[in-house]
């Protein structure tokens, strides 16, 4: 009987020590708010910086969009949509809230990012989003804002 209690205690101790080493943060899913098409996933090339794509680019980006949770991707219909990109550096375990809002002739792309402190390395995330042209002013300028929590 003492052997069983010893082995049970040992298994319990190992289980607790393994679970205590997992320091990861438990973030909710990333969010897209404002004028961003909520369930669209945009896949594109690296811009090297911020970008607003209004029309079919001449091979610079090969942007595709999925409206079915990434099962299929189709080319972006630039007569209906504008695509925005705001690349940022953040930790490996991060939560993003992306928002695009329009006021007058200005459009603001704001990203709020919260990173888990257990990851010291930073990684680049492009943050492509898609917006219906009908929700944007005719001739607009874009400002980009990053907020870190």
PDB file of C-alpha atoms in Angstrom:
ATOM      1  CA  UNK A   1       0.000   0.000   0.000  1.00  0.00           C
ATOM      2  CA  UNK A   2       2.858   2.365   0.800  1.00  0.00           C
ATOM      3  CA  UNK A   3       4.290   1.786  -2.687  1.00  0.00           C
ATOM      4  CA  UNK A   4       1.008   2.860  -4.293  1.00  0.00           C
ATOM      5  CA  UNK A   5       0.801   6.020  -2.197  1.00  0.00           C
ATOM      6  CA  UNK A   6       4.441   6.797  -3.040  1.00  0.00           C
ATOM      7  CA  UNK A   7       3.887   6.323  -6.799  1.00  0.00           C
ATOM      8  CA  UNK A   8       0.629   8.277  -6.704  1.00  0.00           C
ATOM      9  CA  UNK A   9       2.379  11.116  -4.865  1.00  0.00           C
ATOM     10  CA  UNK A  10       5.250  11.015  -7.339  1.00  0.00           C
ATOM     11  CA  UNK A  11       2.871  11.195 -10.322  1.00  0.00           C
ATOM     12  CA  UNK A  12       0.976  14.062  -8.693  1.00  0.00           C
ATOM     13  CA  UNK A  13       4.216  15.931  -7.971  1.00  0.00           C
ATOM     14  CA  UNK A  14       5.457  15.504 -11.561  1.00  0.00           C
ATOM     15  CA  UNK A  15       2.077  16.605 -12.933  1.00  0.00           C
ATOM     16  CA  UNK A  16       2.065  19.754 -10.803  1.00  0.00           C
ATOM     17  CA  UNK A  17       5.646  20.656 -11.685  1.00  0.00           C
ATOM     18  CA  UNK A  18       4.993  20.262 -15.426  1.00  0.00           C
ATOM     19  CA  UNK A  19       1.844  22.385 -15.304  1.00  0.00           C
ATOM     20  CA  UNK A  20       3.568  25.114 -13.271  1.00  0.00           C
ATOM     21  CA  UNK A  21       6.255  25.451 -15.969  1.00  0.00           C
ATOM     22  CA  UNK A  22       3.632  26.461 -18.549  1.00  0.00           C
ATOM     23  CA  UNK A  23       3.656  30.250 -18.116  1.00  0.00           C
ATOM     24  CA  UNK A  24       1.795  31.101 -21.317  1.00  0.00           C
ATOM     25  CA  UNK A  25      -0.878  33.780 -21.299  1.00  0.00           C
ATOM     26  CA  UNK A  26      -4.452  32.866 -22.111  1.00  0.00           C
ATOM     27  CA  UNK A  27      -5.577  35.528 -24.596  1.00  0.00           C
ATOM     28  CA  UNK A  28      -8.890  35.563 -26.457  1.00  0.00           C
ATOM     29  CA  UNK A  29      -8.916  35.381 -30.251  1.00  0.00           C
ATOM     30  CA  UNK A  30      -7.625  38.431 -32.135  1.00  0.00           C
ATOM     31  CA  UNK A  31     -10.295  41.014 -32.929  1.00  0.00           C
ATOM     32  CA  UNK A  32     -11.065  43.141 -35.992  1.00  0.00           C
ATOM     33  CA  UNK A  33     -13.336  46.111 -35.274  1.00  0.00           C
ATOM     34  CA  UNK A  34     -14.604  49.285 -36.921  1.00  0.00           C
ATOM     35  CA  UNK A  35     -14.844  49.177 -40.712  1.00  0.00           C
ATOM     36  CA  UNK A  36     -12.778  45.998 -41.074  1.00  0.00           C
ATOM     37  CA  UNK A  37     -14.667  43.096 -42.658  1.00  0.00           C
ATOM     38  CA  UNK A  38     -14.830  40.927 -39.518  1.00  0.00           C
ATOM     39  CA  UNK A  39     -14.414  37.365 -40.833  1.00  0.00           C
ATOM     40  CA  UNK A  40     -12.061  38.062 -43.733  1.00  0.00           C
ATOM     41  CA  UNK A  41      -8.506  36.736 -43.679  1.00  0.00           C
ATOM     42  CA  UNK A  42      -6.112  38.534 -46.014  1.00  0.00           C
ATOM     43  CA  UNK A  43      -2.992  36.753 -47.165  1.00  0.00           C
ATOM     44  CA  UNK A  44      -0.342  38.834 -48.850  1.00  0.00           C
ATOM     45  CA  UNK A  45       3.280  39.495 -49.431  1.00  0.00           C
ATOM     46  CA  UNK A  46       5.647  41.471 -47.275  1.00  0.00           C
ATOM     47  CA  UNK A  47       5.337  45.211 -47.888  1.00  0.00           C
ATOM     48  CA  UNK A  48       8.394  46.278 -45.963  1.00  0.00           C
ATOM     49  CA  UNK A  49       6.176  48.803 -44.195  1.00  0.00           C
ATOM     50  CA  UNK A  50       2.664  50.164 -43.954  1.00  0.00           C
ATOM     51  CA  UNK A  51       0.552  49.948 -47.094  1.00  0.00           C
ATOM     52  CA  UNK A  52      -2.854  50.815 -48.445  1.00  0.00           C
ATOM     53  CA  UNK A  53      -3.756  48.948 -51.627  1.00  0.00           C
ATOM     54  CA  UNK A  54      -6.622  50.532 -53.583  1.00  0.00           C
ATOM     55  CA  UNK A  55      -6.273  48.770 -56.915  1.00  0.00           C
ATOM     56  CA  UNK A  56      -4.829  45.604 -58.373  1.00  0.00           C
ATOM     57  CA  UNK A  57      -1.085  46.014 -57.940  1.00  0.00           C
ATOM     58  CA  UNK A  58       1.272  45.242 -60.772  1.00  0.00           C
ATOM     59  CA  UNK A  59       2.708  42.114 -59.199  1.00  0.00           C
ATOM     60  CA  UNK A  60       4.000  43.902 -56.106  1.00  0.00           C
ATOM     61  CA  UNK A  61       1.642  42.016 -53.804  1.00  0.00           C
ATOM     62  CA  UNK A  62      -0.237  38.834 -54.466  1.00  0.00           C
ATOM     63  CA  UNK A  63      -3.135  39.583 -52.126  1.00  0.00           C
ATOM     64  CA  UNK A  64      -5.815  36.984 -51.593  1.00  0.00           C
ATOM     65  CA  UNK A  65      -8.774  36.971 -49.216  1.00  0.00           C
ATOM     66  CA  UNK A  66     -10.741  34.228 -47.517  1.00  0.00           C
ATOM     67  CA  UNK A  67     -14.299  34.681 -46.290  1.00  0.00           C
ATOM     68  CA  UNK A  68     -14.631  31.064 -45.086  1.00  0.00           C
ATOM     69  CA  UNK A  69     -12.101  30.888 -42.232  1.00  0.00           C
ATOM     70  CA  UNK A  70      -9.125  30.176 -44.494  1.00  0.00           C
ATOM     71  CA  UNK A  71     -10.479  27.179 -46.407  1.00  0.00           C
ATOM     72  CA  UNK A  72     -10.368  28.937 -49.773  1.00  0.00           C
ATOM     73  CA  UNK A  73      -8.669  32.116 -50.944  1.00  0.00           C
ATOM     74  CA  UNK A  74      -9.654  34.285 -53.891  1.00  0.00           C
ATOM     75  CA  UNK A  75      -8.015  37.361 -55.407  1.00  0.00           C
ATOM     76  CA  UNK A  76      -9.133  40.639 -53.806  1.00  0.00           C
ATOM     77  CA  UNK A  77     -11.906  42.433 -55.692  1.00  0.00           C
ATOM     78  CA  UNK A  78     -10.452  45.973 -55.706  1.00  0.00           C
ATOM     79  CA  UNK A  79     -13.673  47.441 -57.107  1.00  0.00           C
ATOM     80  CA  UNK A  80     -15.325  46.549 -53.772  1.00  0.00           C
ATOM     81  CA  UNK A  81     -12.476  46.489 -51.219  1.00  0.00           C
ATOM     82  CA  UNK A  82      -9.376  48.360 -50.063  1.00  0.00           C
ATOM     83  CA  UNK A  83      -6.635  46.446 -48.253  1.00  0.00           C
ATOM     84  CA  UNK A  84      -4.532  47.863 -45.418  1.00  0.00           C
ATOM     85  CA  UNK A  85      -1.318  46.583 -43.854  1.00  0.00           C
ATOM     86  CA  UNK A  86       0.301  47.707 -40.592  1.00  0.00           C
ATOM     87  CA  UNK A  87       3.349  45.558 -39.776  1.00  0.00           C
ATOM     88  CA  UNK A  88       4.505  45.648 -36.160  1.00  0.00           C
ATOM     89  CA  UNK A  89       6.907  43.810 -33.874  1.00  0.00           C
ATOM     90  CA  UNK A  90       5.446  41.969 -30.885  1.00  0.00           C
ATOM     91  CA  UNK A  91       6.162  38.996 -28.651  1.00  0.00           C
ATOM     92  CA  UNK A  92       5.502  35.435 -29.741  1.00  0.00           C
ATOM     93  CA  UNK A  93       2.345  35.109 -27.618  1.00  0.00           C
ATOM     94  CA  UNK A  94       0.323  38.240 -28.404  1.00  0.00           C
ATOM     95  CA  UNK A  95      -3.274  39.398 -28.721  1.00  0.00           C
ATOM     96  CA  UNK A  96      -4.195  41.953 -31.411  1.00  0.00           C
ATOM     97  CA  UNK A  97      -7.175  44.278 -31.659  1.00  0.00           C
ATOM     98  CA  UNK A  98      -7.184  45.896 -35.110  1.00  0.00           C
ATOM     99  CA  UNK A  99      -9.494  48.829 -35.803  1.00  0.00           C
ATOM    100  CA  UNK A 100     -10.096  51.043 -38.807  1.00  0.00           C
ATOM    101  CA  UNK A 101     -12.209  54.146 -38.396  1.00  0.00           C
ATOM    102  CA  UNK A 102     -12.953  57.043 -40.741  1.00  0.00           C
ATOM    103  CA  UNK A 103     -13.594  60.671 -39.828  1.00  0.00           C
ATOM    104  CA  UNK A 104     -13.852  63.344 -42.518  1.00  0.00           C
ATOM    105  CA  UNK A 105     -11.140  62.656 -45.071  1.00  0.00           C
ATOM    106  CA  UNK A 106      -8.967  60.753 -42.600  1.00  0.00           C
ATOM    107  CA  UNK A 107      -8.768  57.034 -41.905  1.00  0.00           C
ATOM    108  CA  UNK A 108      -7.042  55.684 -38.804  1.00  0.00           C
ATOM    109  CA  UNK A 109      -5.675  52.157 -38.575  1.00  0.00           C
ATOM    110  CA  UNK A 110      -5.103  51.447 -34.885  1.00  0.00           C
ATOM    111  CA  UNK A 111      -3.631  48.279 -33.439  1.00  0.00           C
ATOM    112  CA  UNK A 112      -3.715  47.508 -29.747  1.00  0.00           C
ATOM    113  CA  UNK A 113      -1.343  44.679 -28.905  1.00  0.00           C
ATOM    114  CA  UNK A 114      -0.910  42.844 -25.634  1.00  0.00           C
ATOM    115  CA  UNK A 115       2.068  40.519 -25.366  1.00  0.00           C
ATOM    116  CA  UNK A 116       2.711  37.843 -22.794  1.00  0.00           C
ATOM    117  CA  UNK A 117       5.866  38.563 -20.763  1.00  0.00           C
ATOM    118  CA  UNK A 118       7.050  34.923 -21.037  1.00  0.00           C
ATOM    119  CA  UNK A 119       8.415  35.510 -24.551  1.00  0.00           C
ATOM    120  CA  UNK A 120      11.501  37.681 -24.872  1.00  0.00           C
ATOM    121  CA  UNK A 121      11.830  37.487 -28.658  1.00  0.00           C
ATOM    122  CA  UNK A 122       9.838  39.746 -30.963  1.00  0.00           C
ATOM    123  CA  UNK A 123       8.372  38.755 -34.298  1.00  0.00           C
ATOM    124  CA  UNK A 124       7.003  40.782 -37.190  1.00  0.00           C
ATOM    125  CA  UNK A 125       3.297  40.502 -37.937  1.00  0.00           C
ATOM    126  CA  UNK A 126       1.957  42.142 -41.113  1.00  0.00           C
ATOM    127  CA  UNK A 127      -1.687  42.701 -39.981  1.00  0.00           C
ATOM    128  CA  UNK A 128      -3.380  42.738 -43.386  1.00  0.00           C
ATOM    129  CA  UNK A 129      -7.085  43.693 -43.189  1.00  0.00           C
ATOM    130  CA  UNK A 130      -9.782  44.375 -45.758  1.00  0.00           C
ATOM    131  CA  UNK A 131     -12.388  47.170 -45.747  1.00  0.00           C
ATOM    132  CA  UNK A 132     -15.339  47.820 -48.051  1.00  0.00           C
ATOM    133  CA  UNK A 133     -14.678  50.885 -50.206  1.00  0.00           C
ATOM    134  CA  UNK A 134     -18.203  52.114 -49.446  1.00  0.00           C
ATOM    135  CA  UNK A 135     -17.228  52.655 -45.778  1.00  0.00           C
ATOM    136  CA  UNK A 136     -14.254  54.897 -46.660  1.00  0.00           C
ATOM    137  CA  UNK A 137     -14.131  58.559 -47.744  1.00  0.00           C
ATOM    138  CA  UNK A 138     -13.418  59.179 -51.442  1.00  0.00           C
ATOM    139  CA  UNK A 139      -9.956  60.754 -51.051  1.00  0.00           C
ATOM    140  CA  UNK A 140      -8.492  59.857 -47.689  1.00  0.00           C
ATOM    141  CA  UNK A 141      -5.216  59.924 -45.854  1.00  0.00           C
ATOM    142  CA  UNK A 142      -4.269  57.118 -43.487  1.00  0.00           C
ATOM    143  CA  UNK A 143      -2.712  57.461 -40.058  1.00  0.00           C
ATOM    144  CA  UNK A 144      -1.330  54.476 -38.202  1.00  0.00           C
ATOM    145  CA  UNK A 145      -1.336  54.116 -34.417  1.00  0.00           C
ATOM    146  CA  UNK A 146       0.099  51.316 -32.281  1.00  0.00           C
ATOM    147  CA  UNK A 147      -0.863  50.940 -28.620  1.00  0.00           C
ATOM    148  CA  UNK A 148       1.001  48.440 -26.457  1.00  0.00           C
ATOM    149  CA  UNK A 149      -0.468  47.087 -23.245  1.00  0.00           C
TER     150      UNK A 149
END
